[in-house]
């Protein structure tokens, strides 16, 4: 059990960093650090707290003591190197990792056209998006809802989805389009309720909302998750603005999310007995 002292904690998030690209890059850099780098940064922080008289005195005033190292637990470690065609790997590779005196089998990550053993430098955002998922769902009956002033973004989104889905092995049919006269919450809710009530089976509801409207996002998710359960995807209009390469990358990630929400698989793991 971990007990947090309210006076020594604060909420964190990325909402305040959107306007500061430099800070956002620094946060993203921290998120992709390796486990060893995270450990070095944490132990460095502990040393700085210990060597700073003001920090030590403040902790003593609260009756708190920080250890010189992070809390350690015994865990199973699986080691391995990435495998690629022509580099000596195969799906029947029997290499194993030795951890805490036990020989453990290595889990192999499977994609549609490639498989590899996980490594510390493995980047899932790169490996998964450039490979065809294992199980792909076709989208035949779905709704697209957007306000009239975002009509051009909706057309670009549909065109990009059609051009990207083929390479990913997905089939995306023509949606039922609902164009809204404004971007009020009540307009979105009424349009969704009317569209879901007039169709027997809807695989997916895709909504484009104006940037910075978290209230609309919350209302759509509450409606689609609680009142009228249906898989939903909400896209911020700001993410669809920019050069074609950026929009294509956003659409590919959206298609991967939709595939998972509809029951598809991005990747699989072989776990030997």
PDB file of C-alpha atoms in Angstrom, residues 1-272:
ATOM      1  CA  UNK A   1       0.000   0.000   0.000  1.00  0.00           C
ATOM      2  CA  UNK A   2       1.279   3.451  -0.947  1.00  0.00           C
ATOM      3  CA  UNK A   3       0.106   6.397   1.156  1.00  0.00           C
ATOM      4  CA  UNK A   4       0.477   9.863  -0.397  1.00  0.00           C
ATOM      5  CA  UNK A   5       0.646  12.983   1.763  1.00  0.00           C
ATOM      6  CA  UNK A   6      -1.802  15.446   0.144  1.00  0.00           C
ATOM      7  CA  UNK A   7       0.375  18.469   0.932  1.00  0.00           C
ATOM      8  CA  UNK A   8       3.299  16.886  -0.931  1.00  0.00           C
ATOM      9  CA  UNK A   9       1.418  15.804  -4.066  1.00  0.00           C
ATOM     10  CA  UNK A  10       0.003  17.621  -7.069  1.00  0.00           C
ATOM     11  CA  UNK A  11      -1.856  16.701 -10.248  1.00  0.00           C
ATOM     12  CA  UNK A  12       0.062  16.412 -13.495  1.00  0.00           C
ATOM     13  CA  UNK A  13      -1.108  16.400 -17.092  1.00  0.00           C
ATOM     14  CA  UNK A  14      -0.354  17.515 -20.627  1.00  0.00           C
ATOM     15  CA  UNK A  15      -3.235  19.970 -21.074  1.00  0.00           C
ATOM     16  CA  UNK A  16      -1.145  22.961 -19.944  1.00  0.00           C
ATOM     17  CA  UNK A  17       1.776  21.991 -22.196  1.00  0.00           C
ATOM     18  CA  UNK A  18      -0.031  22.185 -25.533  1.00  0.00           C
ATOM     19  CA  UNK A  19       0.864  25.841 -25.978  1.00  0.00           C
ATOM     20  CA  UNK A  20       4.524  25.235 -25.153  1.00  0.00           C
ATOM     21  CA  UNK A  21       6.061  22.908 -27.741  1.00  0.00           C
ATOM     22  CA  UNK A  22       9.480  22.930 -26.027  1.00  0.00           C
ATOM     23  CA  UNK A  23       8.070  21.674 -22.733  1.00  0.00           C
ATOM     24  CA  UNK A  24       5.969  19.078 -24.578  1.00  0.00           C
ATOM     25  CA  UNK A  25       9.084  17.750 -26.334  1.00  0.00           C
ATOM     26  CA  UNK A  26      10.874  17.501 -22.988  1.00  0.00           C
ATOM     27  CA  UNK A  27       7.964  15.541 -21.498  1.00  0.00           C
ATOM     28  CA  UNK A  28       7.883  13.183 -24.489  1.00  0.00           C
ATOM     29  CA  UNK A  29      11.639  12.670 -24.181  1.00  0.00           C
ATOM     30  CA  UNK A  30      11.223  11.671 -20.549  1.00  0.00           C
ATOM     31  CA  UNK A  31       8.494   9.178 -21.479  1.00  0.00           C
ATOM     32  CA  UNK A  32      10.679   7.248 -23.954  1.00  0.00           C
ATOM     33  CA  UNK A  33      13.648   6.789 -21.620  1.00  0.00           C
ATOM     34  CA  UNK A  34      14.867   3.246 -20.991  1.00  0.00           C
ATOM     35  CA  UNK A  35      14.326   1.589 -17.570  1.00  0.00           C
ATOM     36  CA  UNK A  36      18.018   2.083 -16.731  1.00  0.00           C
ATOM     37  CA  UNK A  37      17.780   5.790 -17.564  1.00  0.00           C
ATOM     38  CA  UNK A  38      14.634   6.131 -15.427  1.00  0.00           C
ATOM     39  CA  UNK A  39      16.478   4.461 -12.549  1.00  0.00           C
ATOM     40  CA  UNK A  40      19.451   6.807 -12.898  1.00  0.00           C
ATOM     41  CA  UNK A  41      17.186   9.852 -12.921  1.00  0.00           C
ATOM     42  CA  UNK A  42      15.298   8.687  -9.815  1.00  0.00           C
ATOM     43  CA  UNK A  43      18.433   7.898  -7.839  1.00  0.00           C
ATOM     44  CA  UNK A  44      19.883  11.235  -8.946  1.00  0.00           C
ATOM     45  CA  UNK A  45      16.796  12.985  -7.570  1.00  0.00           C
ATOM     46  CA  UNK A  46      17.169  11.145  -4.257  1.00  0.00           C
ATOM     47  CA  UNK A  47      20.805  12.205  -4.028  1.00  0.00           C
ATOM     48  CA  UNK A  48      19.954  15.840  -4.743  1.00  0.00           C
ATOM     49  CA  UNK A  49      17.269  15.819  -2.043  1.00  0.00           C
ATOM     50  CA  UNK A  50      19.689  14.261   0.423  1.00  0.00           C
ATOM     51  CA  UNK A  51      22.465  16.761  -0.402  1.00  0.00           C
ATOM     52  CA  UNK A  52      20.209  19.828  -0.304  1.00  0.00           C
ATOM     53  CA  UNK A  53      19.953  21.134   3.293  1.00  0.00           C
ATOM     54  CA  UNK A  54      16.631  22.922   2.694  1.00  0.00           C
ATOM     55  CA  UNK A  55      14.997  19.770   1.321  1.00  0.00           C
ATOM     56  CA  UNK A  56      16.326  17.586   4.139  1.00  0.00           C
ATOM     57  CA  UNK A  57      15.111  20.047   6.770  1.00  0.00           C
ATOM     58  CA  UNK A  58      11.645  20.186   5.195  1.00  0.00           C
ATOM     59  CA  UNK A  59      11.405  16.380   5.259  1.00  0.00           C
ATOM     60  CA  UNK A  60      12.530  16.287   8.880  1.00  0.00           C
ATOM     61  CA  UNK A  61       9.872  18.853   9.758  1.00  0.00           C
ATOM     62  CA  UNK A  62       7.276  16.420   8.434  1.00  0.00           C
ATOM     63  CA  UNK A  63       8.921  13.469  10.106  1.00  0.00           C
ATOM     64  CA  UNK A  64       9.738  11.845   6.760  1.00  0.00           C
ATOM     65  CA  UNK A  65      12.853  10.009   5.639  1.00  0.00           C
ATOM     66  CA  UNK A  66      13.672   9.081   2.036  1.00  0.00           C
ATOM     67  CA  UNK A  67      15.741   5.979   1.373  1.00  0.00           C
ATOM     68  CA  UNK A  68      18.859   6.282  -0.774  1.00  0.00           C
ATOM     69  CA  UNK A  69      17.508   3.823  -3.348  1.00  0.00           C
ATOM     70  CA  UNK A  70      14.135   2.946  -4.858  1.00  0.00           C
ATOM     71  CA  UNK A  71      12.124   0.002  -3.557  1.00  0.00           C
ATOM     72  CA  UNK A  72      13.199  -3.252  -5.201  1.00  0.00           C
ATOM     73  CA  UNK A  73      11.113  -6.353  -5.841  1.00  0.00           C
ATOM     74  CA  UNK A  74      11.916  -9.679  -7.445  1.00  0.00           C
ATOM     75  CA  UNK A  75      10.404 -10.024 -10.891  1.00  0.00           C
ATOM     76  CA  UNK A  76      10.720 -12.211 -13.958  1.00  0.00           C
ATOM     77  CA  UNK A  77      12.942 -10.676 -16.617  1.00  0.00           C
ATOM     78  CA  UNK A  78      12.680 -11.741 -20.267  1.00  0.00           C
ATOM     79  CA  UNK A  79      15.672 -10.878 -22.414  1.00  0.00           C
ATOM     80  CA  UNK A  80      16.100 -11.045 -26.169  1.00  0.00           C
ATOM     81  CA  UNK A  81      17.164  -9.273 -29.332  1.00  0.00           C
ATOM     82  CA  UNK A  82      14.919  -7.971 -32.115  1.00  0.00           C
ATOM     83  CA  UNK A  83      14.479 -10.432 -34.955  1.00  0.00           C
ATOM     84  CA  UNK A  84      14.029  -9.518 -38.571  1.00  0.00           C
ATOM     85  CA  UNK A  85      13.905 -11.621 -41.754  1.00  0.00           C
ATOM     86  CA  UNK A  86      17.342 -12.634 -42.940  1.00  0.00           C
ATOM     87  CA  UNK A  87      19.028 -12.041 -39.599  1.00  0.00           C
ATOM     88  CA  UNK A  88      19.058 -15.541 -38.261  1.00  0.00           C
ATOM     89  CA  UNK A  89      15.757 -15.608 -36.353  1.00  0.00           C
ATOM     90  CA  UNK A  90      12.783 -17.935 -36.645  1.00  0.00           C
ATOM     91  CA  UNK A  91       9.436 -18.445 -34.976  1.00  0.00           C
ATOM     92  CA  UNK A  92      10.770 -21.645 -33.400  1.00  0.00           C
ATOM     93  CA  UNK A  93      13.737 -19.958 -31.763  1.00  0.00           C
ATOM     94  CA  UNK A  94      14.395 -21.636 -28.415  1.00  0.00           C
ATOM     95  CA  UNK A  95      16.599 -18.993 -26.854  1.00  0.00           C
ATOM     96  CA  UNK A  96      15.850 -18.308 -23.236  1.00  0.00           C
ATOM     97  CA  UNK A  97      16.766 -15.841 -20.537  1.00  0.00           C
ATOM     98  CA  UNK A  98      18.293 -16.684 -17.201  1.00  0.00           C
ATOM     99  CA  UNK A  99      16.877 -14.687 -14.292  1.00  0.00           C
ATOM    100  CA  UNK A 100      17.311 -15.303 -10.565  1.00  0.00           C
ATOM    101  CA  UNK A 101      18.793 -18.722 -11.290  1.00  0.00           C
ATOM    102  CA  UNK A 102      15.828 -19.908 -13.419  1.00  0.00           C
ATOM    103  CA  UNK A 103      15.824 -20.559 -17.177  1.00  0.00           C
ATOM    104  CA  UNK A 104      12.804 -18.736 -18.621  1.00  0.00           C
ATOM    105  CA  UNK A 105      11.476 -18.905 -22.197  1.00  0.00           C
ATOM    106  CA  UNK A 106      11.405 -15.716 -24.223  1.00  0.00           C
ATOM    107  CA  UNK A 107       8.036 -14.394 -25.394  1.00  0.00           C
ATOM    108  CA  UNK A 108       7.921 -13.779 -29.146  1.00  0.00           C
ATOM    109  CA  UNK A 109       5.914 -10.855 -30.489  1.00  0.00           C
ATOM    110  CA  UNK A 110       3.935 -11.757 -33.614  1.00  0.00           C
ATOM    111  CA  UNK A 111       2.641  -9.390 -36.274  1.00  0.00           C
ATOM    112  CA  UNK A 112       1.038 -10.316 -39.575  1.00  0.00           C
ATOM    113  CA  UNK A 113       4.226 -10.439 -41.666  1.00  0.00           C
ATOM    114  CA  UNK A 114       6.970 -10.407 -39.056  1.00  0.00           C
ATOM    115  CA  UNK A 115       7.868 -11.605 -35.589  1.00  0.00           C
ATOM    116  CA  UNK A 116      10.624 -10.595 -33.191  1.00  0.00           C
ATOM    117  CA  UNK A 117      11.880 -10.960 -29.649  1.00  0.00           C
ATOM    118  CA  UNK A 118      11.366  -7.939 -27.382  1.00  0.00           C
ATOM    119  CA  UNK A 119      14.318  -5.766 -26.468  1.00  0.00           C
ATOM    120  CA  UNK A 120      14.799  -2.754 -24.241  1.00  0.00           C
ATOM    121  CA  UNK A 121      15.015  -0.360 -27.201  1.00  0.00           C
ATOM    122  CA  UNK A 122      11.839  -1.694 -28.820  1.00  0.00           C
ATOM    123  CA  UNK A 123       9.474   1.123 -29.839  1.00  0.00           C
ATOM    124  CA  UNK A 124       5.862  -0.057 -30.023  1.00  0.00           C
ATOM    125  CA  UNK A 125       4.687   3.131 -31.724  1.00  0.00           C
ATOM    126  CA  UNK A 126       7.075   2.342 -34.596  1.00  0.00           C
ATOM    127  CA  UNK A 127       6.769  -1.436 -34.791  1.00  0.00           C
ATOM    128  CA  UNK A 128       2.982  -1.757 -34.694  1.00  0.00           C
ATOM    129  CA  UNK A 129       2.019   1.131 -36.983  1.00  0.00           C
ATOM    130  CA  UNK A 130       4.312   0.000 -39.810  1.00  0.00           C
ATOM    131  CA  UNK A 131       3.048  -3.598 -39.765  1.00  0.00           C
ATOM    132  CA  UNK A 132      -0.350  -5.063 -40.641  1.00  0.00           C
ATOM    133  CA  UNK A 133      -2.232  -6.119 -37.459  1.00  0.00           C
ATOM    134  CA  UNK A 134      -2.880  -9.809 -36.805  1.00  0.00           C
ATOM    135  CA  UNK A 135      -6.702  -9.611 -36.716  1.00  0.00           C
ATOM    136  CA  UNK A 136      -8.348  -6.851 -38.750  1.00  0.00           C
ATOM    137  CA  UNK A 137     -11.986  -5.799 -38.536  1.00  0.00           C
ATOM    138  CA  UNK A 138     -13.892  -4.437 -41.537  1.00  0.00           C
ATOM    139  CA  UNK A 139     -16.084  -1.372 -40.933  1.00  0.00           C
ATOM    140  CA  UNK A 140     -19.310  -1.630 -42.915  1.00  0.00           C
ATOM    141  CA  UNK A 141     -21.959   0.159 -40.832  1.00  0.00           C
ATOM    142  CA  UNK A 142     -20.721   3.304 -39.109  1.00  0.00           C
ATOM    143  CA  UNK A 143     -21.704   6.921 -38.464  1.00  0.00           C
ATOM    144  CA  UNK A 144     -19.709  10.093 -39.075  1.00  0.00           C
ATOM    145  CA  UNK A 145     -20.914  13.204 -37.230  1.00  0.00           C
ATOM    146  CA  UNK A 146     -19.344  16.665 -37.506  1.00  0.00           C
ATOM    147  CA  UNK A 147     -20.421  20.343 -37.446  1.00  0.00           C
ATOM    148  CA  UNK A 148     -20.956  22.041 -40.799  1.00  0.00           C
ATOM    149  CA  UNK A 149     -17.993  24.394 -40.409  1.00  0.00           C
ATOM    150  CA  UNK A 150     -15.650  21.357 -40.205  1.00  0.00           C
ATOM    151  CA  UNK A 151     -16.961  19.854 -43.426  1.00  0.00           C
ATOM    152  CA  UNK A 152     -13.598  20.182 -45.216  1.00  0.00           C
ATOM    153  CA  UNK A 153     -11.809  18.317 -42.424  1.00  0.00           C
ATOM    154  CA  UNK A 154     -14.380  15.510 -42.566  1.00  0.00           C
ATOM    155  CA  UNK A 155     -13.813  15.089 -46.318  1.00  0.00           C
ATOM    156  CA  UNK A 156     -10.036  15.016 -45.853  1.00  0.00           C
ATOM    157  CA  UNK A 157     -10.437  12.469 -43.039  1.00  0.00           C
ATOM    158  CA  UNK A 158     -12.534  10.136 -45.191  1.00  0.00           C
ATOM    159  CA  UNK A 159     -10.095  10.378 -48.091  1.00  0.00           C
ATOM    160  CA  UNK A 160      -7.120   9.681 -45.829  1.00  0.00           C
ATOM    161  CA  UNK A 161      -8.896   6.726 -44.195  1.00  0.00           C
ATOM    162  CA  UNK A 162      -9.605   5.162 -47.581  1.00  0.00           C
ATOM    163  CA  UNK A 163      -5.992   5.592 -48.702  1.00  0.00           C
ATOM    164  CA  UNK A 164      -4.528   4.253 -45.429  1.00  0.00           C
ATOM    165  CA  UNK A 165      -6.837   1.343 -44.670  1.00  0.00           C
ATOM    166  CA  UNK A 166      -5.711  -0.738 -47.670  1.00  0.00           C
ATOM    167  CA  UNK A 167      -2.098  -0.910 -46.530  1.00  0.00           C
ATOM    168  CA  UNK A 168      -3.277  -1.851 -43.021  1.00  0.00           C
ATOM    169  CA  UNK A 169      -5.507  -4.662 -44.290  1.00  0.00           C
ATOM    170  CA  UNK A 170      -8.744  -2.937 -43.255  1.00  0.00           C
ATOM    171  CA  UNK A 171     -11.885  -2.335 -45.283  1.00  0.00           C
ATOM    172  CA  UNK A 172     -13.799   0.863 -44.522  1.00  0.00           C
ATOM    173  CA  UNK A 173     -17.206   1.289 -46.150  1.00  0.00           C
ATOM    174  CA  UNK A 174     -19.141   4.474 -46.818  1.00  0.00           C
ATOM    175  CA  UNK A 175     -20.455   5.965 -43.556  1.00  0.00           C
ATOM    176  CA  UNK A 176     -23.835   7.461 -42.754  1.00  0.00           C
ATOM    177  CA  UNK A 177     -23.015  11.167 -42.496  1.00  0.00           C
ATOM    178  CA  UNK A 178     -24.738  13.557 -40.086  1.00  0.00           C
ATOM    179  CA  UNK A 179     -23.780  17.211 -40.565  1.00  0.00           C
ATOM    180  CA  UNK A 180     -24.614  19.454 -37.597  1.00  0.00           C
ATOM    181  CA  UNK A 181     -25.680  23.082 -37.865  1.00  0.00           C
ATOM    182  CA  UNK A 182     -23.547  24.085 -34.846  1.00  0.00           C
ATOM    183  CA  UNK A 183     -21.133  22.586 -32.323  1.00  0.00           C
ATOM    184  CA  UNK A 184     -23.250  22.784 -29.150  1.00  0.00           C
ATOM    185  CA  UNK A 185     -23.336  19.794 -26.812  1.00  0.00           C
ATOM    186  CA  UNK A 186     -27.122  19.458 -27.163  1.00  0.00           C
ATOM    187  CA  UNK A 187     -26.803  19.303 -30.964  1.00  0.00           C
ATOM    188  CA  UNK A 188     -24.272  16.467 -30.771  1.00  0.00           C
ATOM    189  CA  UNK A 189     -26.357  14.505 -28.250  1.00  0.00           C
ATOM    190  CA  UNK A 190     -29.607  14.814 -30.223  1.00  0.00           C
ATOM    191  CA  UNK A 191     -27.894  13.832 -33.476  1.00  0.00           C
ATOM    192  CA  UNK A 192     -26.261  10.765 -31.906  1.00  0.00           C
ATOM    193  CA  UNK A 193     -29.477   9.615 -30.234  1.00  0.00           C
ATOM    194  CA  UNK A 194     -31.452  10.096 -33.442  1.00  0.00           C
ATOM    195  CA  UNK A 195     -28.870   8.283 -35.584  1.00  0.00           C
ATOM    196  CA  UNK A 196     -28.482   5.337 -33.214  1.00  0.00           C
ATOM    197  CA  UNK A 197     -32.233   4.977 -32.851  1.00  0.00           C
ATOM    198  CA  UNK A 198     -32.882   4.922 -36.605  1.00  0.00           C
ATOM    199  CA  UNK A 199     -30.343   2.187 -37.426  1.00  0.00           C
ATOM    200  CA  UNK A 200     -30.460  -1.430 -36.291  1.00  0.00           C
ATOM    201  CA  UNK A 201     -26.752  -2.173 -35.901  1.00  0.00           C
ATOM    202  CA  UNK A 202     -23.987   0.406 -35.812  1.00  0.00           C
ATOM    203  CA  UNK A 203     -20.406  -0.824 -35.586  1.00  0.00           C
ATOM    204  CA  UNK A 204     -18.815   2.528 -34.834  1.00  0.00           C
ATOM    205  CA  UNK A 205     -19.638   6.160 -34.125  1.00  0.00           C
ATOM    206  CA  UNK A 206     -16.949   8.636 -35.243  1.00  0.00           C
ATOM    207  CA  UNK A 207     -17.293  12.279 -34.206  1.00  0.00           C
ATOM    208  CA  UNK A 208     -15.175  15.283 -35.135  1.00  0.00           C
ATOM    209  CA  UNK A 209     -15.266  17.971 -32.449  1.00  0.00           C
ATOM    210  CA  UNK A 210     -13.759  21.484 -32.294  1.00  0.00           C
ATOM    211  CA  UNK A 211     -10.422  21.827 -30.570  1.00  0.00           C
ATOM    212  CA  UNK A 212     -10.391  22.451 -26.830  1.00  0.00           C
ATOM    213  CA  UNK A 213     -13.968  21.233 -26.236  1.00  0.00           C
ATOM    214  CA  UNK A 214     -13.506  18.628 -23.511  1.00  0.00           C
ATOM    215  CA  UNK A 215     -17.155  19.097 -22.503  1.00  0.00           C
ATOM    216  CA  UNK A 216     -18.345  17.749 -25.861  1.00  0.00           C
ATOM    217  CA  UNK A 217     -15.928  14.824 -25.595  1.00  0.00           C
ATOM    218  CA  UNK A 218     -17.209  13.931 -22.142  1.00  0.00           C
ATOM    219  CA  UNK A 219     -20.850  14.138 -23.219  1.00  0.00           C
ATOM    220  CA  UNK A 220     -20.254  11.894 -26.261  1.00  0.00           C
ATOM    221  CA  UNK A 221     -18.359   9.285 -24.244  1.00  0.00           C
ATOM    222  CA  UNK A 222     -21.010   9.244 -21.503  1.00  0.00           C
ATOM    223  CA  UNK A 223     -23.722   8.748 -24.101  1.00  0.00           C
ATOM    224  CA  UNK A 224     -21.854   6.026 -26.015  1.00  0.00           C
ATOM    225  CA  UNK A 225     -20.488   4.161 -22.975  1.00  0.00           C
ATOM    226  CA  UNK A 226     -23.449   4.357 -20.568  1.00  0.00           C
ATOM    227  CA  UNK A 227     -26.751   5.336 -22.162  1.00  0.00           C
ATOM    228  CA  UNK A 228     -26.458   3.858 -25.677  1.00  0.00           C
ATOM    229  CA  UNK A 229     -23.429   1.529 -25.688  1.00  0.00           C
ATOM    230  CA  UNK A 230     -21.614   1.624 -29.017  1.00  0.00           C
ATOM    231  CA  UNK A 231     -17.879   1.790 -29.895  1.00  0.00           C
ATOM    232  CA  UNK A 232     -16.961   5.426 -30.435  1.00  0.00           C
ATOM    233  CA  UNK A 233     -13.997   7.415 -31.692  1.00  0.00           C
ATOM    234  CA  UNK A 234     -13.768  11.155 -31.068  1.00  0.00           C
ATOM    235  CA  UNK A 235     -11.238  13.170 -33.098  1.00  0.00           C
ATOM    236  CA  UNK A 236     -10.074  16.662 -32.201  1.00  0.00           C
ATOM    237  CA  UNK A 237     -10.236  18.934 -35.247  1.00  0.00           C
ATOM    238  CA  UNK A 238      -6.813  20.393 -34.402  1.00  0.00           C
ATOM    239  CA  UNK A 239      -5.178  17.000 -35.002  1.00  0.00           C
ATOM    240  CA  UNK A 240      -6.475  17.028 -38.600  1.00  0.00           C
ATOM    241  CA  UNK A 241      -4.775  20.326 -39.454  1.00  0.00           C
ATOM    242  CA  UNK A 242      -1.247  20.383 -40.826  1.00  0.00           C
ATOM    243  CA  UNK A 243       0.873  18.856 -43.561  1.00  0.00           C
ATOM    244  CA  UNK A 244      -0.337  15.634 -45.249  1.00  0.00           C
ATOM    245  CA  UNK A 245       2.302  13.475 -43.539  1.00  0.00           C
ATOM    246  CA  UNK A 246       1.091  14.483 -40.083  1.00  0.00           C
ATOM    247  CA  UNK A 247      -2.572  13.893 -40.989  1.00  0.00           C
ATOM    248  CA  UNK A 248      -1.735  10.467 -42.461  1.00  0.00           C
ATOM    249  CA  UNK A 249       0.054   9.499 -39.249  1.00  0.00           C
ATOM    250  CA  UNK A 250      -2.946  10.621 -37.147  1.00  0.00           C
ATOM    251  CA  UNK A 251      -5.370   8.681 -39.349  1.00  0.00           C
ATOM    252  CA  UNK A 252      -3.242   5.517 -39.107  1.00  0.00           C
ATOM    253  CA  UNK A 253      -3.275   5.698 -35.309  1.00  0.00           C
ATOM    254  CA  UNK A 254      -7.052   6.315 -35.359  1.00  0.00           C
ATOM    255  CA  UNK A 255      -7.558   3.230 -37.536  1.00  0.00           C
ATOM    256  CA  UNK A 256      -5.478   1.139 -35.121  1.00  0.00           C
ATOM    257  CA  UNK A 257      -7.607   2.342 -32.206  1.00  0.00           C
ATOM    258  CA  UNK A 258     -10.811   1.605 -34.111  1.00  0.00           C
ATOM    259  CA  UNK A 259      -9.555  -1.875 -34.990  1.00  0.00           C
ATOM    260  CA  UNK A 260      -8.967  -2.629 -31.294  1.00  0.00           C
ATOM    261  CA  UNK A 261     -12.310  -1.172 -30.195  1.00  0.00           C
ATOM    262  CA  UNK A 262     -14.138  -3.402 -32.677  1.00  0.00           C
ATOM    263  CA  UNK A 263     -12.387  -6.565 -31.465  1.00  0.00           C
ATOM    264  CA  UNK A 264      -9.313  -6.713 -33.698  1.00  0.00           C
ATOM    265  CA  UNK A 265      -5.756  -7.445 -32.592  1.00  0.00           C
ATOM    266  CA  UNK A 266      -2.685  -5.332 -33.204  1.00  0.00           C
ATOM    267  CA  UNK A 267      -0.218  -8.014 -32.194  1.00  0.00           C
ATOM    268  CA  UNK A 268       0.033 -11.347 -30.428  1.00  0.00           C
ATOM    269  CA  UNK A 269       2.461 -13.086 -28.092  1.00  0.00           C
ATOM    270  CA  UNK A 270       3.692 -16.652 -28.114  1.00  0.00           C
ATOM    271  CA  UNK A 271       4.040 -17.793 -24.484  1.00  0.00           C
ATOM    272  CA  UNK A 272       5.703 -21.234 -24.427  1.00  0.00           C
TER     273      UNK A 272
END
